[in-house]
PDB file of C-alpha atoms in Angstrom:
ATOM      1  CA  UNK N   1       0.000   0.000   0.000  1.00  0.00           C
ATOM      2  CA  UNK N   2       1.367   3.415  -0.902  1.00  0.00           C
ATOM      3  CA  UNK N   3       2.266   5.802   1.889  1.00  0.00           C
ATOM      4  CA  UNK N   4      -0.389   8.397   0.842  1.00  0.00           C
ATOM      5  CA  UNK N   5      -3.168   5.826   0.905  1.00  0.00           C
ATOM      6  CA  UNK N   6      -2.046   4.511   4.269  1.00  0.00           C
ATOM      7  CA  UNK N   7      -2.039   8.025   5.761  1.00  0.00           C
ATOM      8  CA  UNK N   8      -5.500   8.752   4.303  1.00  0.00           C
ATOM      9  CA  UNK N   9      -6.775   5.439   5.642  1.00  0.00           C
ATOM     10  CA  UNK N  10      -5.437   6.140   9.142  1.00  0.00           C
ATOM     11  CA  UNK N  11      -6.880   9.681   9.158  1.00  0.00           C
ATOM     12  CA  UNK N  12     -10.207   8.227   8.012  1.00  0.00           C
ATOM     13  CA  UNK N  13     -10.190   5.780  10.911  1.00  0.00           C
ATOM     14  CA  UNK N  14      -9.479   8.542  13.422  1.00  0.00           C
ATOM     15  CA  UNK N  15     -12.177  10.774  11.926  1.00  0.00           C
ATOM     16  CA  UNK N  16     -14.689   7.911  12.000  1.00  0.00           C
ATOM     17  CA  UNK N  17     -13.808   7.174  15.618  1.00  0.00           C
ATOM     18  CA  UNK N  18     -14.278  10.833  16.524  1.00  0.00           C
ATOM     19  CA  UNK N  19     -10.665  11.493  17.489  1.00  0.00           C
ATOM     20  CA  UNK N  20     -10.019  14.115  14.809  1.00  0.00           C
ATOM     21  CA  UNK N  21     -12.175  17.223  14.392  1.00  0.00           C
ATOM     22  CA  UNK N  22     -12.501  19.316  11.235  1.00  0.00           C
ATOM     23  CA  UNK N  23     -10.571  20.211   9.107  1.00  0.00           C
ATOM     24  CA  UNK N  24      -9.634  16.533   8.824  1.00  0.00           C
ATOM     25  CA  UNK N  25     -13.272  15.480   8.782  1.00  0.00           C
ATOM     26  CA  UNK N  26     -15.190  16.221   5.621  1.00  0.00           C
ATOM     27  CA  UNK N  27     -17.066  19.446   6.218  1.00  0.00           C
ATOM     28  CA  UNK N  28     -20.804  19.284   5.762  1.00  0.00           C
ATOM     29  CA  UNK N  29     -22.798  22.290   4.682  1.00  0.00           C
ATOM     30  CA  UNK N  30     -26.362  21.943   5.981  1.00  0.00           C
ATOM     31  CA  UNK N  31     -27.657  24.962   4.043  1.00  0.00           C
ATOM     32  CA  UNK N  32     -26.230  23.571   0.794  1.00  0.00           C
ATOM     33  CA  UNK N  33     -27.773  20.172   1.570  1.00  0.00           C
ATOM     34  CA  UNK N  34     -31.095  21.899   2.285  1.00  0.00           C
ATOM     35  CA  UNK N  35     -30.856  23.804  -0.986  1.00  0.00           C
ATOM     36  CA  UNK N  36     -30.312  20.584  -2.942  1.00  0.00           C
ATOM     37  CA  UNK N  37     -33.298  18.955  -1.236  1.00  0.00           C
ATOM     38  CA  UNK N  38     -35.434  22.064  -1.815  1.00  0.00           C
ATOM     39  CA  UNK N  39     -34.515  22.130  -5.513  1.00  0.00           C
ATOM     40  CA  UNK N  40     -35.357  18.453  -5.877  1.00  0.00           C
ATOM     41  CA  UNK N  41     -38.630  18.445  -3.908  1.00  0.00           C
ATOM     42  CA  UNK N  42     -40.041  21.971  -3.596  1.00  0.00           C
ATOM     43  CA  UNK N  43     -38.856  24.342  -6.313  1.00  0.00           C
ATOM     44  CA  UNK N  44     -41.244  23.074  -8.985  1.00  0.00           C
ATOM     45  CA  UNK N  45     -44.092  24.774  -7.096  1.00  0.00           C
ATOM     46  CA  UNK N  46     -42.384  27.286  -4.797  1.00  0.00           C
ATOM     47  CA  UNK N  47     -39.770  28.389  -7.341  1.00  0.00           C
ATOM     48  CA  UNK N  48     -35.993  28.715  -7.337  1.00  0.00           C
ATOM     49  CA  UNK N  49     -36.358  32.056  -5.561  1.00  0.00           C
ATOM     50  CA  UNK N  50     -39.007  30.846  -3.096  1.00  0.00           C
ATOM     51  CA  UNK N  51     -41.530  33.320  -4.489  1.00  0.00           C
ATOM     52  CA  UNK N  52     -44.033  30.728  -5.719  1.00  0.00           C
ATOM     53  CA  UNK N  53     -43.757  32.104  -9.246  1.00  0.00           C
ATOM     54  CA  UNK N  54     -43.388  29.058 -11.501  1.00  0.00           C
ATOM     55  CA  UNK N  55     -45.120  27.738 -14.592  1.00  0.00           C
ATOM     56  CA  UNK N  56     -46.753  25.098 -12.386  1.00  0.00           C
ATOM     57  CA  UNK N  57     -47.955  27.570  -9.764  1.00  0.00           C
ATOM     58  CA  UNK N  58     -49.984  29.505 -12.337  1.00  0.00           C
ATOM     59  CA  UNK N  59     -52.210  26.450 -12.695  1.00  0.00           C
ATOM     60  CA  UNK N  60     -52.726  25.931  -8.959  1.00  0.00           C
ATOM     61  CA  UNK N  61     -55.475  27.356  -6.785  1.00  0.00           C
ATOM     62  CA  UNK N  62     -54.545  28.353  -4.180  1.00  0.00           C
ATOM     63  CA  UNK N  63     -51.053  29.274  -5.307  1.00  0.00           C
ATOM     64  CA  UNK N  64     -48.036  27.906  -3.404  1.00  0.00           C
ATOM     65  CA  UNK N  65     -46.695  30.013  -0.540  1.00  0.00           C
ATOM     66  CA  UNK N  66     -44.402  32.878  -1.464  1.00  0.00           C
ATOM     67  CA  UNK N  67     -41.663  32.557   1.167  1.00  0.00           C
ATOM     68  CA  UNK N  68     -40.412  36.070   0.368  1.00  0.00           C
ATOM     69  CA  UNK N  69     -43.735  37.782   1.182  1.00  0.00           C
ATOM     70  CA  UNK N  70     -43.418  39.767   4.445  1.00  0.00           C
ATOM     71  CA  UNK N  71     -46.848  38.597   5.622  1.00  0.00           C
ATOM     72  CA  UNK N  72     -45.943  34.944   5.001  1.00  0.00           C
ATOM     73  CA  UNK N  73     -42.641  35.468   6.807  1.00  0.00           C
ATOM     74  CA  UNK N  74     -44.502  36.939   9.764  1.00  0.00           C
ATOM     75  CA  UNK N  75     -47.067  34.136  10.149  1.00  0.00           C
ATOM     76  CA  UNK N  76     -45.171  31.092   8.862  1.00  0.00           C
ATOM     77  CA  UNK N  77     -43.754  29.419  11.957  1.00  0.00           C
ATOM     78  CA  UNK N  78     -41.270  26.570  11.837  1.00  0.00           C
ATOM     79  CA  UNK N  79     -43.932  24.318  13.408  1.00  0.00           C
ATOM     80  CA  UNK N  80     -46.401  25.140  10.647  1.00  0.00           C
ATOM     81  CA  UNK N  81     -43.772  24.572   7.981  1.00  0.00           C
ATOM     82  CA  UNK N  82     -42.899  21.147   9.437  1.00  0.00           C
ATOM     83  CA  UNK N  83     -46.564  20.196   9.618  1.00  0.00           C
ATOM     84  CA  UNK N  84     -47.093  21.269   5.993  1.00  0.00           C
ATOM     85  CA  UNK N  85     -44.115  19.277   4.729  1.00  0.00           C
ATOM     86  CA  UNK N  86     -44.937  16.187   6.770  1.00  0.00           C
ATOM     87  CA  UNK N  87     -48.722  16.098   6.304  1.00  0.00           C
ATOM     88  CA  UNK N  88     -49.376  18.308   3.286  1.00  0.00           C
ATOM     89  CA  UNK N  89     -52.088  20.997   3.231  1.00  0.00           C
ATOM     90  CA  UNK N  90     -55.665  19.919   2.641  1.00  0.00           C
ATOM     91  CA  UNK N  91     -57.380  21.867  -0.131  1.00  0.00           C
ATOM     92  CA  UNK N  92     -54.045  22.723  -1.785  1.00  0.00           C
ATOM     93  CA  UNK N  93     -51.550  21.011  -4.061  1.00  0.00           C
ATOM     94  CA  UNK N  94     -49.122  20.705  -1.129  1.00  0.00           C
ATOM     95  CA  UNK N  95     -48.572  16.996  -0.772  1.00  0.00           C
ATOM     96  CA  UNK N  96     -47.373  15.091   2.297  1.00  0.00           C
ATOM     97  CA  UNK N  97     -43.676  14.218   2.247  1.00  0.00           C
ATOM     98  CA  UNK N  98     -43.624  12.084   5.400  1.00  0.00           C
ATOM     99  CA  UNK N  99     -42.827   8.953   3.413  1.00  0.00           C
ATOM    100  CA  UNK N 100     -40.400  10.596   0.966  1.00  0.00           C
ATOM    101  CA  UNK N 101     -38.251  12.675   3.321  1.00  0.00           C
ATOM    102  CA  UNK N 102     -36.560  11.877   6.610  1.00  0.00           C
ATOM    103  CA  UNK N 103     -36.897  14.086   9.682  1.00  0.00           C
ATOM    104  CA  UNK N 104     -33.381  15.359   9.065  1.00  0.00           C
ATOM    105  CA  UNK N 105     -34.107  16.185   5.413  1.00  0.00           C
ATOM    106  CA  UNK N 106     -37.264  18.073   6.375  1.00  0.00           C
ATOM    107  CA  UNK N 107     -35.283  20.144   8.876  1.00  0.00           C
ATOM    108  CA  UNK N 108     -32.600  20.881   6.263  1.00  0.00           C
ATOM    109  CA  UNK N 109     -35.236  22.106   3.796  1.00  0.00           C
ATOM    110  CA  UNK N 110     -36.894  24.333   6.405  1.00  0.00           C
ATOM    111  CA  UNK N 111     -33.520  25.752   7.456  1.00  0.00           C
ATOM    112  CA  UNK N 112     -32.765  26.538   3.820  1.00  0.00           C
ATOM    113  CA  UNK N 113     -36.154  28.206   3.209  1.00  0.00           C
ATOM    114  CA  UNK N 114     -35.839  30.300   6.347  1.00  0.00           C
ATOM    115  CA  UNK N 115     -32.262  31.327   5.580  1.00  0.00           C
ATOM    116  CA  UNK N 116     -32.470  31.904   1.834  1.00  0.00           C
ATOM    117  CA  UNK N 117     -35.962  33.319   1.381  1.00  0.00           C
ATOM    118  CA  UNK N 118     -37.312  34.437   4.740  1.00  0.00           C
ATOM    119  CA  UNK N 119     -33.995  35.951   5.863  1.00  0.00           C
ATOM    120  CA  UNK N 120     -34.206  34.340   9.297  1.00  0.00           C
ATOM    121  CA  UNK N 121     -31.019  33.658  11.235  1.00  0.00           C
ATOM    122  CA  UNK N 122     -31.762  30.030  12.111  1.00  0.00           C
ATOM    123  CA  UNK N 123     -29.341  30.127  15.054  1.00  0.00           C
ATOM    124  CA  UNK N 124     -31.119  32.985  16.812  1.00  0.00           C
ATOM    125  CA  UNK N 125     -34.498  32.608  15.038  1.00  0.00           C
ATOM    126  CA  UNK N 126     -34.459  36.342  14.333  1.00  0.00           C
ATOM    127  CA  UNK N 127     -35.046  38.124  11.059  1.00  0.00           C
ATOM    128  CA  UNK N 128     -31.845  39.470   9.497  1.00  0.00           C
TER     129      UNK N 128
END
């Protein structure tokens, strides 16, 4: 085994065992992960910009939430968002994702929506 591979293997073992912190561990980016999940599962209706302005949304009644609307930002709690993603919204095109997305994935999507569109600092839960 080459020396470089052996060193990488040993570092990998220490990272996996929790003995080495970042920067040796691969850095995860939760907001980027949330963005990827949002694009895959939500953007077709809510749009790339979170404004609900898509070719699909023009055919829906009621229209999907516009996450950039100040009124929506004011009333849309994290609890309501989780409930909507998990169970869907009766009388709308919002489907339930409880069987398609894990708890962790749902949280990543909500964090992304709040950060990117609602301008909420998810650490302090305050509007930026």
